Coordinates of C-alpha atoms in Angstrom, one line a residue:
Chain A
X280 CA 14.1 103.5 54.1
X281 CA 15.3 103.8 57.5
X282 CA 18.7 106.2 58.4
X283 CA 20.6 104.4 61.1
X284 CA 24.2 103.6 62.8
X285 CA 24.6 100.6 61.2
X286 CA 24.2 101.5 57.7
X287 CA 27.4 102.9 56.3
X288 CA 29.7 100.1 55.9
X289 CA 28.2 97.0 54.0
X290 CA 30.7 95.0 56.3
X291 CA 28.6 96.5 59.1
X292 CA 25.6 94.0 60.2
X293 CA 22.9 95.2 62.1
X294 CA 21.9 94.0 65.3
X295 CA 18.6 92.1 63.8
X296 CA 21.4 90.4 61.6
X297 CA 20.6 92.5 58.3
X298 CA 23.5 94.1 56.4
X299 CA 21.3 97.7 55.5
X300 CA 23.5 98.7 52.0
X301 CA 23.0 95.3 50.7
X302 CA 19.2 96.1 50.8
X303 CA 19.5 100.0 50.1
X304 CA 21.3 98.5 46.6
X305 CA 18.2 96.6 46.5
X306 CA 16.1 99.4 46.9
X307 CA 18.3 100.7 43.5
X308 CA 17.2 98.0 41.4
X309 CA 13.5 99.0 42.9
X310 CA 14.0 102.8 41.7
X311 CA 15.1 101.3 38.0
X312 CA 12.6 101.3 35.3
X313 CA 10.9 97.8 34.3
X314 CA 12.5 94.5 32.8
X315 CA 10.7 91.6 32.3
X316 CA 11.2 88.3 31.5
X317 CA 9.1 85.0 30.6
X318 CA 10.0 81.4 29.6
X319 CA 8.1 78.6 28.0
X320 CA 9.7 74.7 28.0
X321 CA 11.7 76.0 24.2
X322 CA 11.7 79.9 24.9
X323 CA 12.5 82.6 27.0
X324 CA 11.5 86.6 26.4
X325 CA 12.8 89.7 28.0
X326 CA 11.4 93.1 28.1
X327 CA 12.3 96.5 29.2
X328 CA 10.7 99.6 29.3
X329 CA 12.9 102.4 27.8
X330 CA 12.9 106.0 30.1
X331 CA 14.8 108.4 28.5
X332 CA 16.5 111.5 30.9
X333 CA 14.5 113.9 28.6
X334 CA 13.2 114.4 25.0
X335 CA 16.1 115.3 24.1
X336 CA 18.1 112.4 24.7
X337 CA 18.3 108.5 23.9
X338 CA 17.4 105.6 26.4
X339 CA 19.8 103.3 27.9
X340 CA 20.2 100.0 27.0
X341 CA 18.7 97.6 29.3
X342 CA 18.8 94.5 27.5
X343 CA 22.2 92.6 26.5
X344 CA 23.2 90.0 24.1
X345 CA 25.4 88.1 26.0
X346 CA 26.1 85.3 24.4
X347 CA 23.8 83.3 20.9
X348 CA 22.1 81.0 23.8
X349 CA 22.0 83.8 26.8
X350 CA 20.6 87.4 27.1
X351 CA 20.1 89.9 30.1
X352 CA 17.6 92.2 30.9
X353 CA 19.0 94.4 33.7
X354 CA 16.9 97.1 36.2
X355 CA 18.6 99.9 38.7
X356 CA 22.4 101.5 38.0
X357 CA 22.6 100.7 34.4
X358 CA 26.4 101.5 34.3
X359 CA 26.9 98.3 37.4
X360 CA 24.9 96.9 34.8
X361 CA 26.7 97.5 31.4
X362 CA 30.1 96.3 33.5
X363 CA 28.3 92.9 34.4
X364 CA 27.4 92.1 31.2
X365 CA 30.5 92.2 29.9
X366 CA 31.9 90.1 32.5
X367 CA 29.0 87.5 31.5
X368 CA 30.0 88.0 27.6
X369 CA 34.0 87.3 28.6
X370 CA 33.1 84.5 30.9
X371 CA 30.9 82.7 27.9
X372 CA 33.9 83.9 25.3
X373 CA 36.4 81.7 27.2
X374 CA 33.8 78.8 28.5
X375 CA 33.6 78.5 24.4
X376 CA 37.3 78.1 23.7
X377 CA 38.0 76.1 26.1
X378 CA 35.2 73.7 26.2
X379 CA 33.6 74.3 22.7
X380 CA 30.3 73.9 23.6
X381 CA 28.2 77.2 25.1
X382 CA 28.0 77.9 28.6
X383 CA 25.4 76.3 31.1
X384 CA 23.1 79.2 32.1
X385 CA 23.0 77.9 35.2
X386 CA 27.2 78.0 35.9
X387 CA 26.8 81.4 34.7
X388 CA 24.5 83.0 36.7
X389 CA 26.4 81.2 39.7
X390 CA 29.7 82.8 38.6
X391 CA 27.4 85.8 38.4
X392 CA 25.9 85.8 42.4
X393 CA 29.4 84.8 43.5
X394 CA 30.9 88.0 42.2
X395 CA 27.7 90.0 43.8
X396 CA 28.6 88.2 46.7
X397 CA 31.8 89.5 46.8
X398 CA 30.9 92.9 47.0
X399 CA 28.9 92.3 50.2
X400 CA 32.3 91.0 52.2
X401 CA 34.6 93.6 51.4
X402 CA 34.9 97.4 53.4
X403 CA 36.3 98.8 50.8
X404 CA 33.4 98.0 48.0
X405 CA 29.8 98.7 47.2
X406 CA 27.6 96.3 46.5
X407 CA 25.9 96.2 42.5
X408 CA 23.1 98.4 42.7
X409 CA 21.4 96.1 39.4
X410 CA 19.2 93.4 39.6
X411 CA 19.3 90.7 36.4
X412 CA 17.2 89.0 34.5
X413 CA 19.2 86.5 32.9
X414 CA 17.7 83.8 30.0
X415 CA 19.1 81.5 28.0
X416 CA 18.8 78.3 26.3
X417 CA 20.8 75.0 27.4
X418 CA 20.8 71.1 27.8
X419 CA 18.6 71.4 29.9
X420 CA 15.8 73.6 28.4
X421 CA 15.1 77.4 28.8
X422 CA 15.4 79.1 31.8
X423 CA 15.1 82.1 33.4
X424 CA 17.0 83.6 36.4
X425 CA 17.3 86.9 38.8
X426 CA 20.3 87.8 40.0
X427 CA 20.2 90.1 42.7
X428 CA 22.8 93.0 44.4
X429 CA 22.9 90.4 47.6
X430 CA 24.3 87.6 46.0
X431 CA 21.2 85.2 45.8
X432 CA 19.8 84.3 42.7
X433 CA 16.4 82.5 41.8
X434 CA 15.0 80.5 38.5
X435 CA 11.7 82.1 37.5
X436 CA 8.9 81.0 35.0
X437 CA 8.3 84.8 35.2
X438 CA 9.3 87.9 36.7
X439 CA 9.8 91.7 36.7
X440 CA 11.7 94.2 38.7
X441 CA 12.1 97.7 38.3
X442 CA 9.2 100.4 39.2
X443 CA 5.7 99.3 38.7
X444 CA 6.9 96.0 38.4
X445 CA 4.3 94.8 40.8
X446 CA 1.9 95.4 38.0
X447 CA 3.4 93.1 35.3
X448 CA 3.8 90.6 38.4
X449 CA 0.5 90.4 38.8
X450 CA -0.6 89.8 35.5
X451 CA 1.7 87.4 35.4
X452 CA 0.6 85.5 38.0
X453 CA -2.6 84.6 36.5
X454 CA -1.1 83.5 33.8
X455 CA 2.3 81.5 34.2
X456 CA 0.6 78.0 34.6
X457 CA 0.4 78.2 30.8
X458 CA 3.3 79.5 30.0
X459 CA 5.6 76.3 29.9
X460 CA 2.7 75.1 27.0
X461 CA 3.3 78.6 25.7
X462 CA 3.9 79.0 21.8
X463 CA 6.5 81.8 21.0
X464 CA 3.9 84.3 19.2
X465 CA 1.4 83.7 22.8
X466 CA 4.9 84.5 25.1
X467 CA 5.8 87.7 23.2
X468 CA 2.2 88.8 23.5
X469 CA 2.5 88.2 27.1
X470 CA 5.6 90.1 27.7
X471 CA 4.4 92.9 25.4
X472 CA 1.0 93.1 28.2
X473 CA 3.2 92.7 31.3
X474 CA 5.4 95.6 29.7
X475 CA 1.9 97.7 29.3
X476 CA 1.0 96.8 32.4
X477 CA 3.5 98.6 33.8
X478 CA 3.1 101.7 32.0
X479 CA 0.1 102.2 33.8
X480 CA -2.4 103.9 31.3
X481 CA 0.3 105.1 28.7
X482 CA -0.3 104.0 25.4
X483 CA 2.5 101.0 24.5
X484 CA 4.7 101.8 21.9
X485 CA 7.6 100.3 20.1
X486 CA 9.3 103.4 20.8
X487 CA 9.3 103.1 24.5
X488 CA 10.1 99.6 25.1
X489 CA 12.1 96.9 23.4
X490 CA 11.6 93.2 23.4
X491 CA 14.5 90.3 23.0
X492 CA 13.7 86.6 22.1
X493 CA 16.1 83.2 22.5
X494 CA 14.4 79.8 21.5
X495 CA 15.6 76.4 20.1
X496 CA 17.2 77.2 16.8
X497 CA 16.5 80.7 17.6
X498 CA 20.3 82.9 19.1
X499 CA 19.5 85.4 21.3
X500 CA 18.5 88.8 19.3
X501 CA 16.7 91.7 19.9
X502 CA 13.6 92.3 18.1
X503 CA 13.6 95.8 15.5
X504 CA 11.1 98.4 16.2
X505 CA 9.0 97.3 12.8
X506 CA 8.3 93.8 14.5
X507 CA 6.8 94.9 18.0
X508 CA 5.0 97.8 16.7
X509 CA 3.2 95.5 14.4
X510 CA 2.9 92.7 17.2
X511 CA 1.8 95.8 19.8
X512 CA -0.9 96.2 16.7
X513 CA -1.7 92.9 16.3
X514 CA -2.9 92.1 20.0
X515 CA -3.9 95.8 21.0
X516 CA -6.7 95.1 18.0
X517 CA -8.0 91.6 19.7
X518 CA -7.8 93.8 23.1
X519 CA -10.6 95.8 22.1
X520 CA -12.7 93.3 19.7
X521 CA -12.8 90.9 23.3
X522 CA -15.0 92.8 25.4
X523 CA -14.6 90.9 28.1
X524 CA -11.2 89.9 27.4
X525 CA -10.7 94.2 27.3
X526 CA -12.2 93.9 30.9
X527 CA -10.3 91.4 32.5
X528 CA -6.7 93.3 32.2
X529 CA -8.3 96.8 33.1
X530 CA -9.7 95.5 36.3
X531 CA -6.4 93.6 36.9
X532 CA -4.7 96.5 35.7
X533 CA -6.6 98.3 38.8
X534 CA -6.4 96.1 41.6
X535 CA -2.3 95.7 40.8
X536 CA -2.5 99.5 41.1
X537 CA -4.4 99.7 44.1
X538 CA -2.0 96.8 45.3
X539 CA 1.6 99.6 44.2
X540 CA -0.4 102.1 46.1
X541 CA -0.9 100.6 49.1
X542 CA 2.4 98.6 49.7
X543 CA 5.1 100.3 47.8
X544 CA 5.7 103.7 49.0
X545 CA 8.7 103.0 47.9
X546 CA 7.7 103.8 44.1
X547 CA 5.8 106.8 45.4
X548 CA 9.5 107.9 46.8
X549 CA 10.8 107.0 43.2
X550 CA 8.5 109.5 41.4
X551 CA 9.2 111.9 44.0
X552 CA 13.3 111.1 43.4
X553 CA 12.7 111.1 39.5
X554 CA 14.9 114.4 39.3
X555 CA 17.5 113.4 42.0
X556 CA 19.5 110.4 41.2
X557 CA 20.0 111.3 37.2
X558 CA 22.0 108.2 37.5
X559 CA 19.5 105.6 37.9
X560 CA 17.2 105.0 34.9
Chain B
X80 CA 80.3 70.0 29.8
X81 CA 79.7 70.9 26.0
X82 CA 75.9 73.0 25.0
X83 CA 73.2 70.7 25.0
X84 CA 71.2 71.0 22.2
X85 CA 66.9 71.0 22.6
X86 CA 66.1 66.8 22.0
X87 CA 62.6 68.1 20.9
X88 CA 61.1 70.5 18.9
X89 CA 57.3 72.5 20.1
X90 CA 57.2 72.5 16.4
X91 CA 55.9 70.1 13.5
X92 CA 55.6 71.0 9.4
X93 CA 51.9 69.2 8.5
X94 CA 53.0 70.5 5.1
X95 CA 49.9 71.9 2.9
X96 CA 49.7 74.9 0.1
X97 CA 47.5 77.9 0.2
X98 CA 46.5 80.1 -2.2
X99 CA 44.7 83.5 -2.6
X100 CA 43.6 85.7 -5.2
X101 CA 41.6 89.1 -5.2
X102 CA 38.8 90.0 -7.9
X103 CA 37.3 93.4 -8.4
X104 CA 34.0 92.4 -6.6
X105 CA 35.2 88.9 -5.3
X106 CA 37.9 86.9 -3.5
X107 CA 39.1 83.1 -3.9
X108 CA 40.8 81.6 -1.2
X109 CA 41.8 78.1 -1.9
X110 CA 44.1 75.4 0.2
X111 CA 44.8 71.3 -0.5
X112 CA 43.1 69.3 2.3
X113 CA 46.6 66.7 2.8
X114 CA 47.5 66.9 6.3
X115 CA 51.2 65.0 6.6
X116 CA 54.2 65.0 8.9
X117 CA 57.4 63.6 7.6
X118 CA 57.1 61.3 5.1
X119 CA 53.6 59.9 6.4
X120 CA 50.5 61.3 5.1
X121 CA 47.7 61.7 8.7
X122 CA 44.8 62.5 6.9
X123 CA 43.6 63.4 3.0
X124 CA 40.5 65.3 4.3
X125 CA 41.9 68.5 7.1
X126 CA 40.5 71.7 5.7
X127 CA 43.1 74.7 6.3
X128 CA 40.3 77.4 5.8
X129 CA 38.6 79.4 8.4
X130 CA 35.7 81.5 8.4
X131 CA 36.9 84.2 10.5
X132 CA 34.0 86.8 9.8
X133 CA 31.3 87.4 7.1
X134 CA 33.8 88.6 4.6
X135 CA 37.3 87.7 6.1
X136 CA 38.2 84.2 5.2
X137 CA 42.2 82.5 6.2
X138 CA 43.8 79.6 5.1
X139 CA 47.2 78.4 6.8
X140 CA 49.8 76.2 6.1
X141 CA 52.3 75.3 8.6
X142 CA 52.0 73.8 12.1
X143 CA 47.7 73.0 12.3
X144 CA 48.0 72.9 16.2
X145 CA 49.1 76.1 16.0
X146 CA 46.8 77.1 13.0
X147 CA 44.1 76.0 15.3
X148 CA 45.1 77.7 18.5
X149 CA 45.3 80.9 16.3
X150 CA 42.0 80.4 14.9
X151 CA 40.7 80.1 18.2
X152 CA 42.0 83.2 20.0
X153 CA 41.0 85.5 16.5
X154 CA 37.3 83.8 16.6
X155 CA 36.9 84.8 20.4
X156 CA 38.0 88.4 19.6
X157 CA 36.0 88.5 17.1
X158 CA 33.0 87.7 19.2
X159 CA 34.4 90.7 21.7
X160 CA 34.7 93.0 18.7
X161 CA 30.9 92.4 17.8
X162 CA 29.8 92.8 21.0
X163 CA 31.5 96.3 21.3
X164 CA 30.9 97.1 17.8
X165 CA 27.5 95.6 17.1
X166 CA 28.8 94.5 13.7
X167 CA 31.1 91.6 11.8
X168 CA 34.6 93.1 11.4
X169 CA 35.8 94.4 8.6
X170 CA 38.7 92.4 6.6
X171 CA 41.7 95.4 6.5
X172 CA 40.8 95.2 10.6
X173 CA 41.1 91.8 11.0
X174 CA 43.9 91.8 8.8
X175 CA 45.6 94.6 11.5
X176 CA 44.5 92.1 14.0
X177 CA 46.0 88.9 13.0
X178 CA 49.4 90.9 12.6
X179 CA 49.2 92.1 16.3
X180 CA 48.3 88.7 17.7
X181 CA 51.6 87.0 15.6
X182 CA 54.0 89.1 16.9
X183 CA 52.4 89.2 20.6
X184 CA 54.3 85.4 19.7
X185 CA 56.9 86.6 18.6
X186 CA 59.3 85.1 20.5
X187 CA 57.5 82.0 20.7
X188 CA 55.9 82.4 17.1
X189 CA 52.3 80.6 16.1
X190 CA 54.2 77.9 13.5
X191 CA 51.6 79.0 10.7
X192 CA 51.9 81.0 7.6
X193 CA 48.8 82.8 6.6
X194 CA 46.6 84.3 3.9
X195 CA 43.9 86.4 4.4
X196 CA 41.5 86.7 1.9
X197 CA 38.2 88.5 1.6
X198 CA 35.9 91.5 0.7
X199 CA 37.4 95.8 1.7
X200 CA 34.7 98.1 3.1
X201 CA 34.3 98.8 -0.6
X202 CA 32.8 95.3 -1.5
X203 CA 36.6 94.7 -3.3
X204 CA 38.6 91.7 -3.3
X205 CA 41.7 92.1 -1.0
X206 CA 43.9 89.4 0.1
X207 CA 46.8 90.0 3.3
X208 CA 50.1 87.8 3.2
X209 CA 51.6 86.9 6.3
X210 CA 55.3 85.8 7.7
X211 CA 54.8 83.4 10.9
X212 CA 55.6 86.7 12.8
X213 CA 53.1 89.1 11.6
X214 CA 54.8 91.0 8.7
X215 CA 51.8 91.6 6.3
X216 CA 50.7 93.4 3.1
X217 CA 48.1 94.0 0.7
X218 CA 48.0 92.3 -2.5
X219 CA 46.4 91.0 -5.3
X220 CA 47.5 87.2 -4.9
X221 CA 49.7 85.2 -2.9
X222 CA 50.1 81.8 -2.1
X223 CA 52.0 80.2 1.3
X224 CA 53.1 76.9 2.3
X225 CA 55.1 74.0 0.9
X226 CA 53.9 74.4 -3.0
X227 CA 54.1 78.2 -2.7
X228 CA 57.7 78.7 -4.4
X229 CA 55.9 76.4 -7.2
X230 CA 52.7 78.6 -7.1
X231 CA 54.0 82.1 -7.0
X232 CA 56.1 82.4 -9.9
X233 CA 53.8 80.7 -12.0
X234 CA 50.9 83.4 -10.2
X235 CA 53.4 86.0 -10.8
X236 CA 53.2 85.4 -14.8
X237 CA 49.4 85.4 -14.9
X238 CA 48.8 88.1 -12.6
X239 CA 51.8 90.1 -12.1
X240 CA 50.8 93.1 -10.2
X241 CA 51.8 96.4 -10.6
X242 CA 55.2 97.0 -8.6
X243 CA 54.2 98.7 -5.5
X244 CA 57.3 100.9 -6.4
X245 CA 55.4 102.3 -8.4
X246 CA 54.0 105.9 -8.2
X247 CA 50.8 106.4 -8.1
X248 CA 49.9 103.3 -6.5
X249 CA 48.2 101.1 -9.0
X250 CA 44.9 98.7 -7.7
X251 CA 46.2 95.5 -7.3
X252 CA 43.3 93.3 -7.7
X253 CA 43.1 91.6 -10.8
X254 CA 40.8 92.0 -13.6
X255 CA 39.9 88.5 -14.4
X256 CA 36.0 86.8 -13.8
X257 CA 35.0 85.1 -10.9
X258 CA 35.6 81.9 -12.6
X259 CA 38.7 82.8 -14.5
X260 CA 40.4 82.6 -11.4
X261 CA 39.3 79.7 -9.8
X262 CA 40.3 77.7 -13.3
X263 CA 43.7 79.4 -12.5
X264 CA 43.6 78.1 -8.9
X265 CA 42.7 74.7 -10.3
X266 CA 45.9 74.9 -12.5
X267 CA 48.0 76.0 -9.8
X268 CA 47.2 73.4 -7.5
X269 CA 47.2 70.6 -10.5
X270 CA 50.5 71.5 -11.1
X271 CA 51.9 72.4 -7.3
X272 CA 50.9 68.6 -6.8
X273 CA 52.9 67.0 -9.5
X274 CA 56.2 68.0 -8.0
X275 CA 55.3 68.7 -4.1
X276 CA 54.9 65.9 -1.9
X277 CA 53.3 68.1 0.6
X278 CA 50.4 69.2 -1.9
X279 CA 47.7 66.6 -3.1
X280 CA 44.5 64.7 -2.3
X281 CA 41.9 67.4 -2.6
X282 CA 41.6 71.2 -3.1
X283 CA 39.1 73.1 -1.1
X284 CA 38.3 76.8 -2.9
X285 CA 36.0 79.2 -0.8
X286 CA 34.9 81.7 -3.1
X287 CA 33.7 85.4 -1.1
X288 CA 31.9 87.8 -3.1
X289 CA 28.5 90.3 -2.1
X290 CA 26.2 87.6 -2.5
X291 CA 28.1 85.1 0.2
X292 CA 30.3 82.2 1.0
X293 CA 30.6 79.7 -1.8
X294 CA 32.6 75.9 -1.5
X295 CA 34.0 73.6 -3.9
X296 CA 36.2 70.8 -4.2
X297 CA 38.2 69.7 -6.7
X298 CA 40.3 66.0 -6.8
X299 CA 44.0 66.1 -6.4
X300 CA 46.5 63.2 -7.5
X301 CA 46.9 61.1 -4.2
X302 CA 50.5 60.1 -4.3

């Protein structure tokens, strides 16, 4: 992005009215690899895709059980990340004894932006340099939200975030009209190709990505490696019986490349980065 | 002006009996279900047993608002603990935990006086006796609450453990079946009701072993 004077304090705003480190945390979630999520009316999945530092070392968790009815799927610092989640676990912990009944989703991720927020009003902070993708089950029905570094958060049917999100976006897009109809084998399928999609050409997996699930009479777990390699097997087999079917998702699979190429220089200046901010996963 | 003395107490005695014993591979945790204060009976059907984990099960006598506030505050840690832990916790450290969170109390004590029963890391029976304070040990058996100087002795003759005086420590569970002991529980709590006017109604007995949780109920004279 752009070096100027007004970008070293986030209590700083910039004469167009932007505060610049607010969006440069954004820019962390950008850098971040992938997290997904996806709800239908009884069902909500998350996704990650897990980058490891090198061979010789394990992934980070991305994705958090937060609570039997709530999970997060996180994207940019992990460690802002690890801390939030353990401020959503707490904040569900005493919601539960004191009210004994689980915690509205959408109180949570309020409590959640207002603490961002926070960190956009104070000199002497730094803003969360994680974006969230918080589901969970309620009165209500199953939603899905984004929190983000500045404070604002949004209820998705679907989303991504992270690099190469744009790819899963797109598929996505095609596709969420049906998703509230959705049955929980069809939504894990879908997360499992927005997650490939984002890959861009490497083969998906189990290893390299991990998928959680919360429905009606269903807590919030993660699935074990067994189950999505032999869902991953299940669908990449109809991928290649369905001609056509095989067709439609390369060609999308291009244009939402063509699309990252284009726009986002910033994810060309991640790849570039990939050695400098060991930090970021 | 002479000392006022307090014209209320924070405190009330719901009365009740508990009773614990440890088996080789299981654990049987029983308590009455009378809930009473004074000379009134409130209710023939309160359950003084608490799941706390997979294989950590308590039953309290004593104060129940208490009981219940202390049940609360070791459920939500236990939630914390899985969360960091990614597992149920074990009973000897939930055991270690219910003694810190008495005497954080302790000069405001939870009113409630605890057994803990359930299954070691080894898959054996242990059960944990508490004072109101936190003051705990292992044992074999133990039994708390208005019927318990009726219960222990008797216990004491059945299942006398080895003195813990004793060098090398001998294991204190005892060698009697699964259902062996709960026919002794029975007894004890047949007989704890003839003479205590705390004890009676019904007897809920959890029994903990590898394959799970088991309940039963048994009828208890209702005078």
């Amino acid at each position: 992005m752009f070096r100027n004077q007004y970008d070293t304090d986030v209590t700083t705003w910039s004469p167009a009215g932007r505060l610049f480190q607010v969006e440069y945390a954004m820019e962390a979630v950008k850098q971040g690899s992938a997290a997904i999520g996806l709800r239908s009316k009884t069902h909500v999945v998350l996704g990650c895709v897990n980058k490891a530092n090198s061979e010789l070392s394990s992934h980070q968790k991305k994705i958090f059980k937060v609570d039997d009815h709530i999970g997060v799927a996180i994207a940019g610092l992990t460690a802002d990340g690890r801390v939030l989640s353990r401020y959503m676990r707490s904040e569900c912990i005493n919601y539960g004894f004191t009210y004994e009944s689980p915690l509205p989703v959408g109180r949570l991720v309020v409590q959640l932006a207002d603490k961002a927020q926070v960190c956009t009003q104070r000199s002497w902070k730094r803003p969360y340099g994680v974006g969230l993708l918080v589901g969970g089950l309620d009165e209500s029905g199953a939603h899905l939200y984004y929190n983000c570094p500045s404070g604002n958060y949004f209820e998705y049917q679907a989303f991504a975030i992270g690099s190469r999100s744009q790819a899963a976006k797109t598929y996505m897009e095609r596709r969420f009209q049906n998703f509230m109809d959705s049955s929980r084998e069809d939504l894990i399928k879908d997360a499992l190709m927005a997650i490939r999609e984002t890959l861009q050409g490497e083969t998906l997996k189990s290893s390299i990505c991990t998928v959680a699930v919360v429905g009606v009479g269903e807590p919030f777990h993660i699935l074990d490696q067994e189950t999505v390699q032999k869902l991953i097997d299940t669908f990449e087999i109809a991928g290649k019986e369905e001609g056509p079917a095989a067709a439609a998702p390369d060609t999308a699979a291009e244009e939402g490349g063509a699309a990252a190429d284009q726009g986002a220089t910033a994810d060309q200046g991640a790849t570039a980065d990939e050695g400098v901010a060991p930090m970021d996963i | 002006m002479t000392k006022q003395n307090a014209n209320w107490s924070p405190y009330d005695n719901n009365g009740g009996t508990c009773v614990a014993i440890a088996g080789a591979d299981y654990c049987v945790i029983a308590a009455d279900t009378r809930m009473s204060t004074g000379y009134s009976i409130l209710t023939r059907d309160y359950s003084k047993i608490c799941k706390l984990a997979d294989k950590c099960v308590m039953a309290s006598s004593g104060f129940q608002a208490d009981v219940k506030a202390l049940q609360k505050q070791l459920a939500a840690r236990h939630l914390i603990y899985q969360h960091q832990h990614n597992k149920q916790v074990s009973c000897p450290a939930m055991a270690q935990l219910l003694s810190n969170t008495l005497y954080y109390k302790r000069f405001f004590p939870y009113y409630s006086f605890n057994v803990l029963g359930g299954l070691d890391n080894e898959g054996k029976g242990c059960v944990y006796t508490y004072d109101a304070v936190g003051s705990y040990e292992r044992v074999g058996y133990s039994s708390q609450g208005s019927g318990s100087t009726l219960i222990m002795p008797f216990l004491d003759n059945q299942l006398k453990s080895p003195s813990p005086l004793l060098l090398p420590a001998q294991d204190a569970v005892t060698p009697l079946s699964e259902s062996e002991a709960v026919d002794l529980v029975k007894t004890c709590f047949a007989s704890a009701t003839e003479r205590d006017i705390y004890t009676g109604d019904k007897l809920e007995i959890v029994v903990l072993n590898k394959e799970g949780l088991h309940r039963e109920y048994m009828e208890l004279r209702k005078d």
